Coordinates of N, CA and C in Angstrom, one line a residue:
X1441 N -22.4 -7.4 73.6 CA -22.9 -8.1 72.7 C -24.3 -7.7 72.3
X1442 N -24.7 -8.0 71.2 CA -26.0 -7.2 70.5 C -26.4 -8.7 69.8
X1443 N -27.6 -9.8 70.4 CA -27.8 -11.1 69.5 C -28.7 -10.3 68.3
X1444 N -28.3 -11.0 67.6 CA -29.2 -10.7 66.2 C -30.2 -10.9 66.0
X1445 N -31.1 -11.8 67.1 CA -32.6 -12.2 67.4 C -33.0 -10.7 67.9
X1446 N -32.2 -9.9 68.6 CA -33.0 -9.2 69.1 C -32.8 -7.7 68.2
X1447 N -32.9 -7.7 67.3 CA -33.0 -6.4 65.7 C -34.4 -6.2 66.2
X1448 N -34.7 -4.9 66.1 CA -36.1 -4.2 65.9 C -37.1 -5.0 65.6
X1449 N -36.5 -5.2 64.2 CA -37.8 -5.9 63.3 C -38.5 -7.4 64.1
X1450 N -37.5 -8.0 64.6 CA -37.7 -9.3 65.1 C -38.5 -8.8 66.7
X1451 N -37.3 -7.9 67.4 CA -38.1 -7.3 68.7 C -39.7 -6.9 68.8
X1452 N -39.7 -6.4 67.7 CA -41.4 -6.1 66.9 C -42.3 -7.4 67.4
X1453 N -41.9 -7.7 66.5 CA -42.6 -9.4 66.3 C -42.9 -10.1 67.7
X1454 N -41.5 -10.2 68.6 CA -41.3 -10.9 69.8 C -42.7 -10.0 70.5
X1455 N -43.0 -8.9 70.7 CA -43.5 -8.4 71.7 C -45.5 -7.8 70.9
X1456 N -45.5 -8.7 69.8 CA -46.9 -8.6 69.5 C -46.8 -7.4 68.7
X1457 N -45.8 -6.7 68.4 CA -45.9 -5.2 67.5 C -46.4 -5.4 66.4
X1458 N -46.9 -4.4 65.5 CA -47.0 -4.5 63.7 C -45.9 -4.3 62.9
X1459 N -44.9 -3.4 63.5 CA -43.9 -3.1 62.9 C -43.0 -2.6 63.4
X1460 N -41.8 -2.2 63.3 CA -40.8 -2.1 63.8 C -40.2 -0.2 64.2
X1461 N -41.2 0.4 63.4 CA -41.5 1.6 63.9 C -42.3 2.0 65.1
X1462 N -43.7 1.0 65.6 CA -44.3 1.0 66.3 C -43.1 0.7 68.0
X1463 N -41.9 -0.4 67.8 CA -41.2 -0.8 68.6 C -40.4 0.1 69.3
X1464 N -40.2 1.3 68.1 CA -39.0 2.3 68.2 C -39.5 3.5 69.1
X1465 N -41.3 3.7 68.8 CA -41.6 4.5 69.5 C -42.0 4.5 71.3
X1466 N -42.1 2.7 71.3 CA -42.3 2.4 72.5 C -41.3 2.6 73.3
X1467 N -39.8 2.0 72.5 CA -38.9 2.3 73.3 C -38.7 4.3 73.5
X1468 N -38.6 4.7 72.4 CA -38.8 6.2 73.1 C -39.3 6.8 74.3
X1469 N -40.5 6.5 74.2 CA -41.3 6.5 75.1 C -40.8 5.7 76.5
X1470 N -40.2 4.5 76.6 CA -40.2 4.2 77.7 C -38.3 4.7 78.1
X1471 N -37.6 4.4 77.1 CA -36.1 4.8 77.4 C -35.6 6.6 77.4
X1472 N -36.7 7.2 76.5 CA -36.5 8.4 76.3 C -35.8 9.5 77.9
X1473 N -36.1 9.3 79.0 CA -35.2 9.6 79.9 C -33.5 9.3 80.2
X1474 N -33.6 7.7 80.1 CA -32.5 7.4 80.7 C -31.6 7.1 79.5
X1475 N -32.2 7.0 78.2 CA -31.0 6.3 77.1 C -31.5 7.3 76.1
X1476 N -32.3 8.6 76.1 CA -32.8 9.7 75.1 C -31.2 10.2 74.5
X1477 N -30.3 10.5 75.3 CA -29.1 11.2 74.6 C -28.5 10.5 73.7
X1478 N -28.3 8.9 74.5 CA -27.6 8.0 73.2 C -28.5 7.6 72.3
X1479 N -29.3 7.7 72.4 CA -30.5 7.6 70.9 C -30.3 8.4 69.9
X1480 N -30.1 9.3 70.5 CA -30.1 11.1 69.9 C -28.9 10.7 69.3
X1481 N -27.6 10.1 70.0 CA -26.5 10.2 69.4 C -26.3 9.0 68.3
X1482 N -26.8 7.8 68.3 CA -26.9 6.8 67.7 C -28.0 7.3 66.1
X1483 N -28.8 8.0 65.8 CA -30.1 8.4 65.1 C -28.3 9.4 64.1
X1484 N -28.0 10.3 65.3 CA -27.2 11.7 64.1 C -26.0 10.4 63.3
X1485 N -25.2 9.3 64.5 CA -24.1 8.3 64.1 C -24.9 7.8 62.6
X1486 N -26.3 7.4 62.8 CA -26.8 6.7 61.8 C -27.1 7.4 60.4
X1487 N -27.9 8.8 60.8 CA -27.8 9.4 59.7 C -26.1 9.8 58.9
X1488 N -25.4 10.3 59.7 CA -24.3 10.5 59.1 C -23.4 9.3 58.3
X1489 N -23.5 8.1 59.0 CA -22.8 6.9 57.9 C -24.0 6.9 57.1
X1490 N -25.7 7.1 56.6 CA -26.3 6.8 55.7 C -25.7 8.3 54.5
X1491 N -25.3 9.3 54.8 CA -24.8 10.0 54.3 C -24.1 10.3 53.8
X1492 N -22.6 9.2 54.6 CA -21.3 9.0 54.2 C -21.3 8.0 53.0
X1493 N -22.7 7.0 53.4 CA -22.8 6.1 52.2 C -23.2 6.6 50.9
X1494 N -24.5 7.6 51.0 CA -24.8 7.8 49.8 C -23.2 8.5 49.2
X1495 N -23.0 9.3 50.0 CA -21.5 10.3 49.4 C -20.7 9.4 48.8
X1496 N -20.2 8.1 49.2 CA -19.4 7.3 48.9 C -19.4 7.0 47.5
X1497 N -21.0 6.7 47.2 CA -21.7 5.6 46.4 C -21.7 6.5 44.6
X1498 N -21.9 8.0 45.6 CA -21.6 9.4 44.4 C -20.4 9.4 44.0
X1499 N -19.8 9.1 45.0 CA -18.1 9.5 44.5 C -17.4 8.7 43.9
X1500 N -18.2 7.2 44.1 CA -17.9 6.3 43.3 C -18.1 5.8 42.0
X1501 N -19.5 6.5 41.8 CA -20.0 6.3 40.3 C -19.1 7.7 39.3
X1502 N -19.1 8.7 40.2 CA -18.2 9.6 39.6 C -17.2 9.3 39.3
X1503 N -16.5 8.6 40.0 CA -15.0 8.5 39.7 C -15.4 7.0 38.6
X1504 N -16.1 6.2 38.5 CA -16.1 5.1 37.5 C -17.0 5.8 36.3
X1505 N -17.7 6.8 36.0 CA -17.6 7.7 34.8 C -16.5 8.2 34.5
X1506 N -15.8 9.3 35.2 CA -14.5 9.2 34.8 C -13.6 8.5 34.3
X1507 N -13.6 6.9 35.1 CA -12.7 6.2 34.5 C -13.0 5.5 33.0
X1508 N -14.6 5.2 33.0 CA -15.0 4.9 31.9 C -14.8 6.3 30.4
X1509 N -15.0 7.6 30.8 CA -14.6 8.6 29.9 C -13.4 8.9 29.7
X1510 N -12.6 7.7 30.5 CA -11.2 8.5 30.2 C -10.5 7.0 29.2
X1511 N -11.0 5.8 29.6 CA -11.0 4.8 28.7 C -11.5 5.3 27.5
X1512 N -12.6 6.0 27.4 CA -13.4 6.0 26.0 C -12.0 6.7 25.1
X1513 N -11.6 8.1 26.0 CA -10.7 8.8 25.5 C -9.0 8.0 25.1
X1514 N -9.1 7.4 26.0 CA -7.9 6.8 25.1 C -8.1 5.5 24.2
X1515 N -9.5 4.6 24.7 CA -9.2 4.3 23.0 C -9.4 5.1 21.7
X1516 N -10.5 6.0 21.5 CA -10.3 7.3 20.7 C -8.9 7.3 20.1
X1517 N -8.1 7.8 21.0 CA -6.6 8.1 20.9 C -5.6 6.9 20.3
X1518 N -5.9 5.7 20.8 CA -5.1 4.9 20.6 C -5.7 4.5 18.7
X1519 N -6.8 4.6 18.7 CA -7.6 4.3 16.8 C -7.2 5.7 16.1
X1520 N -7.1 6.7 16.9 CA -6.8 8.0 16.2 C -5.4 8.0 15.7
X1521 N -4.5 7.5 16.6 CA -3.0 7.5 16.4 C -2.8 6.0 15.5
X1522 N -3.6 4.7 15.5 CA -3.4 3.6 14.8 C -3.8 4.0 13.2
X1523 N -5.1 4.9 13.1 CA -5.3 5.7 11.6 C -4.7 6.2 11.0
X1524 N -3.4 7.2 11.9 CA -2.8 7.6 11.4 C -1.7 7.4 11.3
X1525 N -1.5 6.7 11.5 CA 0.0 5.2 11.3 C -0.5 4.9 10.1
X1526 N -1.8 4.0 10.1 CA -2.3 3.3 9.1 C -2.0 4.2 7.6
X1527 N -2.1 5.7 7.7 CA -2.4 6.2 6.5 C -1.3 6.9 6.2
X1528 N -0.2 7.0 7.3 CA 1.3 7.2 6.5 C 2.0 6.1 6.2
X1529 N 1.6 5.1 6.4 CA 2.2 3.2 5.6 C 1.7 3.8 4.5
X1530 N 0.5 4.0 4.4 CA -0.2 4.0 2.9 C 0.2 4.8 1.8
X1531 N 0.4 6.0 2.5 CA 0.8 6.7 1.5 C 2.3 6.5 1.1
X1532 N 3.3 6.4 2.1 CA 4.5 5.7 2.2 C 4.5 4.9 1.0
X1533 N 3.8 3.9 1.0 CA 3.9 2.9 0.5 C 3.4 3.4 -1.1
X1534 N 2.4 3.9 -1.5 CA 1.8 4.4 -2.3 C 3.1 5.4 -3.3
X1535 N 3.5 6.0 -2.6 CA 4.7 6.9 -3.2 C 6.1 6.0 -3.4
X1536 N 6.4 4.9 -2.5 CA 7.8 4.2 -3.0 C 7.5 3.2 -4.2
X1537 N 5.6 3.0 -4.4 CA 5.4 2.1 -5.8 C 5.5 3.1 -6.9
X1538 N 4.8 4.3 -6.8 CA 5.0 5.1 -8.1 C 6.7 5.6 -8.1
X1539 N 7.3 5.5 -7.1 CA 8.6 5.6 -7.5 C 9.5 4.6 -8.4
X1540 N 9.1 3.6 -7.8 CA 9.4 1.8 -8.1 C 8.7 1.8 -9.7
X1541 N 7.6 2.3 -10.0 CA 7.2 2.1 -11.6 C 8.1 3.5 -12.1
X1542 N 8.1 4.4 -11.9 CA 8.8 5.3 -12.7 C 10.3 4.8 -12.9
X1543 N 10.5 4.4 -12.0 CA 12.5 3.8 -12.5 C 11.9 3.0 -13.4
X1544 N 11.0 1.6 -13.1 CA 10.8 0.6 -14.1 C 10.9 0.9 -15.4
X1545 N 9.6 2.1 -15.7 CA 9.6 2.4 -16.6 C 10.7 3.6 -17.5
X1546 N 11.2 4.0 -16.6 CA 12.2 4.7 -17.4 C 13.6 3.4 -17.9
X1547 N 13.8 2.6 -17.3 CA 14.6 1.6 -17.4 C 13.9 1.0 -19.1
X1548 N 12.6 0.9 -18.4 CA 12.4 0.0 -20.0 C 12.2 0.8 -21.3
X1549 N 12.0 2.1 -20.8 CA 12.0 3.3 -22.0 C 13.9 3.0 -22.7
X1550 N 14.4 3.0 -21.7 CA 16.2 3.1 -22.1 C 16.1 1.7 -23.1
X1551 N 15.5 0.6 -22.5 CA 16.0 -0.9 -22.9 C 15.0 -0.5 -24.7
X1552 N 13.8 0.3 -24.5 CA 13.3 0.3 -25.8 C 14.0 0.9 -26.9
X1553 N 14.5 2.2 -26.3 CA 15.5 2.9 -27.4 C 16.3 2.0 -27.7
X1554 N 17.3 1.4 -27.0 CA 18.4 0.6 -27.1 C 17.6 -0.3 -28.2
X1555 N 16.8 -1.0 -27.9 CA 16.4 -1.8 -29.0 C 16.3 -1.5 -30.5
X1556 N 15.6 0.0 -30.2 CA 15.4 0.8 -31.2 C 16.6 1.1 -32.3
X1557 N 17.6 1.9 -31.4 CA 18.7 2.0 -31.7 C 19.3 0.6 -32.2
X1558 N 19.7 -0.4 -31.8 CA 20.2 -1.7 -32.2 C 19.7 -1.9 -33.7
X1559 N 18.2 -2.0 -33.3 CA 17.4 -2.2 -34.6 C 18.0 -2.0 -35.7
X1560 N 17.9 -0.2 -35.3 CA 18.3 0.9 -36.9 C 19.6 0.6 -37.4
X1561 N 20.1 0.5 -36.3 CA 21.9 0.3 -36.8 C 22.1 -1.0 -37.5
X1562 N 21.6 -2.1 -37.0 CA 21.1 -3.7 -37.9 C 20.8 -3.3 -39.4
X1563 N 19.4 -2.3 -39.4 CA 19.0 -2.2 -40.7 C 19.9 -1.2 -41.5
X1564 N 20.6 -0.5 -41.1 CA 21.8 0.6 -41.5 C 22.8 -0.7 -42.2
X1565 N 23.0 -1.8 -41.2 CA 24.2 -2.4 -41.9 C 23.7 -3.1 -42.7
X1566 N 22.4 -3.9 -42.9 CA 22.2 -4.5 -43.3 C 21.9 -3.6 -45.1
X1567 N 21.7 -2.6 -45.0 CA 21.3 -1.7 -46.3 C 23.0 -1.7 -46.7
X1568 N 24.2 -1.1 -45.7 CA 25.4 -1.3 -46.2 C 25.6 -2.7 -47.0
X1569 N 25.2 -3.1 -46.3 CA 25.8 -5.3 -46.7 C 25.3 -4.9 -48.6
X1570 N 24.0 -4.6 -48.1 CA 23.8 -4.9 -49.8 C 23.9 -3.7 -50.7
X1571 N 24.5 -2.7 -50.6 CA 24.7 -1.6 -51.3 C 26.0 -2.1 -51.5
X1572 N 27.2 -2.5 -50.6 CA 28.6 -3.2 -51.2 C 28.3 -4.6 -52.1
X1573 N 27.2 -5.3 -51.6 CA 27.5 -6.5 -52.4 C 26.8 -5.7 -54.3
X1574 N 25.8 -5.0 -54.4 CA 25.6 -4.6 -55.2 C 26.7 -3.8 -56.0
X1575 N 27.2 -2.9 -55.3 CA 28.4 -2.4 -55.7 C 29.8 -3.3 -56.4
X1576 N 30.1 -4.6 -55.6 CA 30.9 -5.2 -55.6 C 30.5 -6.2 -57.2
X1577 N 29.2 -6.5 -57.5 CA 28.3 -7.0 -58.7 C 29.0 -5.7 -60.1
X1578 N 28.5 -4.8 -59.8 CA 28.3 -3.8 -60.6 C 30.3 -3.4 -61.0
X1579 N 30.9 -3.4 -60.0 CA 31.9 -3.2 -60.3 C 32.9 -4.9 -61.6
X1580 N 32.3 -6.1 -60.7 CA 32.9 -6.9 -61.6 C 32.5 -7.0 -63.0
X1581 N 30.9 -6.6 -63.2 CA 30.4 -6.4 -64.7 C 31.4 -5.1 -65.4
X1582 N 31.4 -3.8 -64.6 CA 32.2 -3.1 -65.0 C 33.7 -3.7 -65.3
X1583 N 34.1 -4.9 -64.7 CA 35.6 -5.0 -65.1 C 35.3 -6.0 -66.3
X1584 N 34.6 -6.6 -66.3 CA 34.4 -7.4 -66.9 C 34.1 -7.0 -68.6
X1585 N 33.3 -6.2 -68.4 CA 33.0 -5.3 -69.9 C 34.2 -4.3 -70.2
X1586 N 35.1 -3.8 -69.0 CA 36.5 -3.4 -69.5 C 37.1 -4.2 -70.1
X1587 N 37.3 -5.6 -69.5 CA 38.1 -6.3 -70.0 C 37.8 -6.9 -71.4
X1588 N 36.6 -6.8 -71.9 CA 36.0 -7.2 -73.6 C 36.3 -6.2 -74.3
X1589 N 36.5 -4.8 -73.4 CA 36.5 -3.7 -74.3 C 38.2 -3.5 -74.8
X1590 N 38.8 -3.9 -73.9 CA 40.0 -3.9 -74.4 C 40.4 -4.7 -75.2
X1591 N 40.1 -5.8 -75.0 CA 40.4 -7.0 -76.0 C 39.6 -6.7 -77.3
X1592 N 38.3 -6.1 -77.1 CA 38.1 -5.9 -78.7 C 38.6 -4.8 -79.5
X1593 N 39.0 -4.2 -78.7 CA 39.9 -3.1 -79.1 C 41.2 -3.8 -79.7
X1594 N 41.9 -4.8 -79.6 CA 42.7 -5.5 -80.4 C 42.1 -6.1 -81.5
X1595 N 40.9 -6.4 -81.5 CA 40.0 -7.1 -82.4 C 39.2 -6.2 -83.8
X1596 N 39.1 -6.8 -84.9 CA 38.4 -5.9 -85.6 C 37.2 -5.4 -85.5
X1597 N 36.3 -4.6 -85.5 CA 35.3 -3.4 -85.6 C 33.8 -4.8 -85.6
X1598 N 33.8 -5.6 -86.3 CA 32.7 -6.3 -86.5 C 32.6 -7.6 -85.2
X1599 N 33.7 -7.8 -85.1 CA 34.2 -9.1 -84.0 C 34.0 -8.0 -83.0
X1600 N 34.2 -6.8 -82.3 CA 33.6 -6.0 -81.1 C 32.5 -5.8 -81.0
X1601 N 31.9 -5.7 -81.8 CA 30.4 -5.5 -82.0 C 29.6 -6.7 -81.5
X1602 N 30.0 -8.1 -82.4 CA 29.6 -9.1 -81.9 C 29.9 -9.4 -80.3
X1603 N 31.1 -9.1 -80.3 CA 31.5 -9.9 -78.5 C 30.7 -8.9 -77.5
X1604 N 30.3 -7.4 -77.8 CA 29.7 -6.6 -77.5 C 28.5 -6.9 -76.8
X1605 N 27.6 -7.5 -77.9 CA 26.1 -8.2 -77.4 C 26.5 -9.3 -76.4
X1606 N 27.1 -10.2 -76.9 CA 27.5 -11.7 -76.5 C 27.8 -10.8 -74.8
X1607 N 28.9 -10.1 -74.5 CA 29.0 -9.8 -73.3 C 27.9 -8.6 -72.6
X1608 N 27.1 -8.4 -72.6 CA 25.9 -7.7 -72.4 C 25.2 -8.6 -71.6
X1609 N 25.1 -9.7 -72.8 CA 23.9 -10.7 -72.4 C 24.1 -11.8 -71.3
X1610 N 25.5 -12.0 -71.5 CA 26.4 -12.5 -70.0 C 26.1 -11.7 -69.1
X1611 N 26.4 -10.5 -69.0 CA 26.8 -9.6 -67.8 C 25.3 -9.6 -66.9
X1612 N 24.2 -9.8 -67.6 CA 22.6 -9.7 -67.3 C 22.4 -11.3 -66.8
X1613 N 23.0 -12.2 -67.3 CA 22.7 -13.3 -67.0 C 23.4 -13.7 -65.9
X1614 N 24.6 -12.9 -65.5 CA 25.4 -13.4 -63.9 C 24.9 -12.5 -63.2
X1615 N 23.8 -11.6 -63.4 CA 23.3 -10.5 -62.6 C 22.1 -11.2 -61.8
X1616 N 21.4 -11.6 -62.7 CA 20.0 -12.6 -62.4 C 20.6 -14.1 -62.1
X1617 N 21.7 -14.4 -62.2 CA 21.9 -15.7 -61.3 C 22.3 -15.7 -60.1
X1618 N 23.1 -14.5 -59.8 CA 23.7 -14.3 -58.5 C 22.4 -13.5 -57.8
X1619 N 21.3 -12.6 -57.9 CA 20.5 -12.5 -57.6 C 19.8 -13.7 -56.9
X1620 N 19.7 -14.2 -57.6 CA 18.6 -15.8 -57.7 C 19.1 -16.5 -56.3
X1621 N 20.2 -16.5 -56.1 CA 21.2 -16.8 -55.3 C 20.9 -16.8 -53.8
X1622 N 20.7 -15.0 -53.6 CA 20.8 -15.0 -52.4 C 18.9 -15.3 -52.1

């Protein structure tokens, strides 16, 4: 068992030497014969241990760099995948919105066309109603004039002329009265 107080630096101080290297040289000279092989073996083992520690540190550093690089690549791939997914989603939503707007526009166009057709039909119907009313009025006037004509043929020519003047003024008065009622 090795006592912690007997390490080379402490031993050098206890012997009054200035440094541990002086202590090692004193031991080397004194023990060169008896422990020379053991000391050489210990130095070789110590140098191998130091070399293995350096290799382990280098390997750990290389693995750490590899892991960091792999993590960066993984993060980049995640970002790229997320970016492409967002772009796909954006393109899809735009496409759907365009289609919806197109369908809504077509529906609005059809509604406007139907309204125009309905409006045009209503205008045509209103014109027909006006024409039919005018035709009715004119037919009434013709009937009234015809009735007066037939009754006047049965009367004398002077009476016919007076009744014709009177009947035309009555017809115009009737027409004026009916047009003001509308």
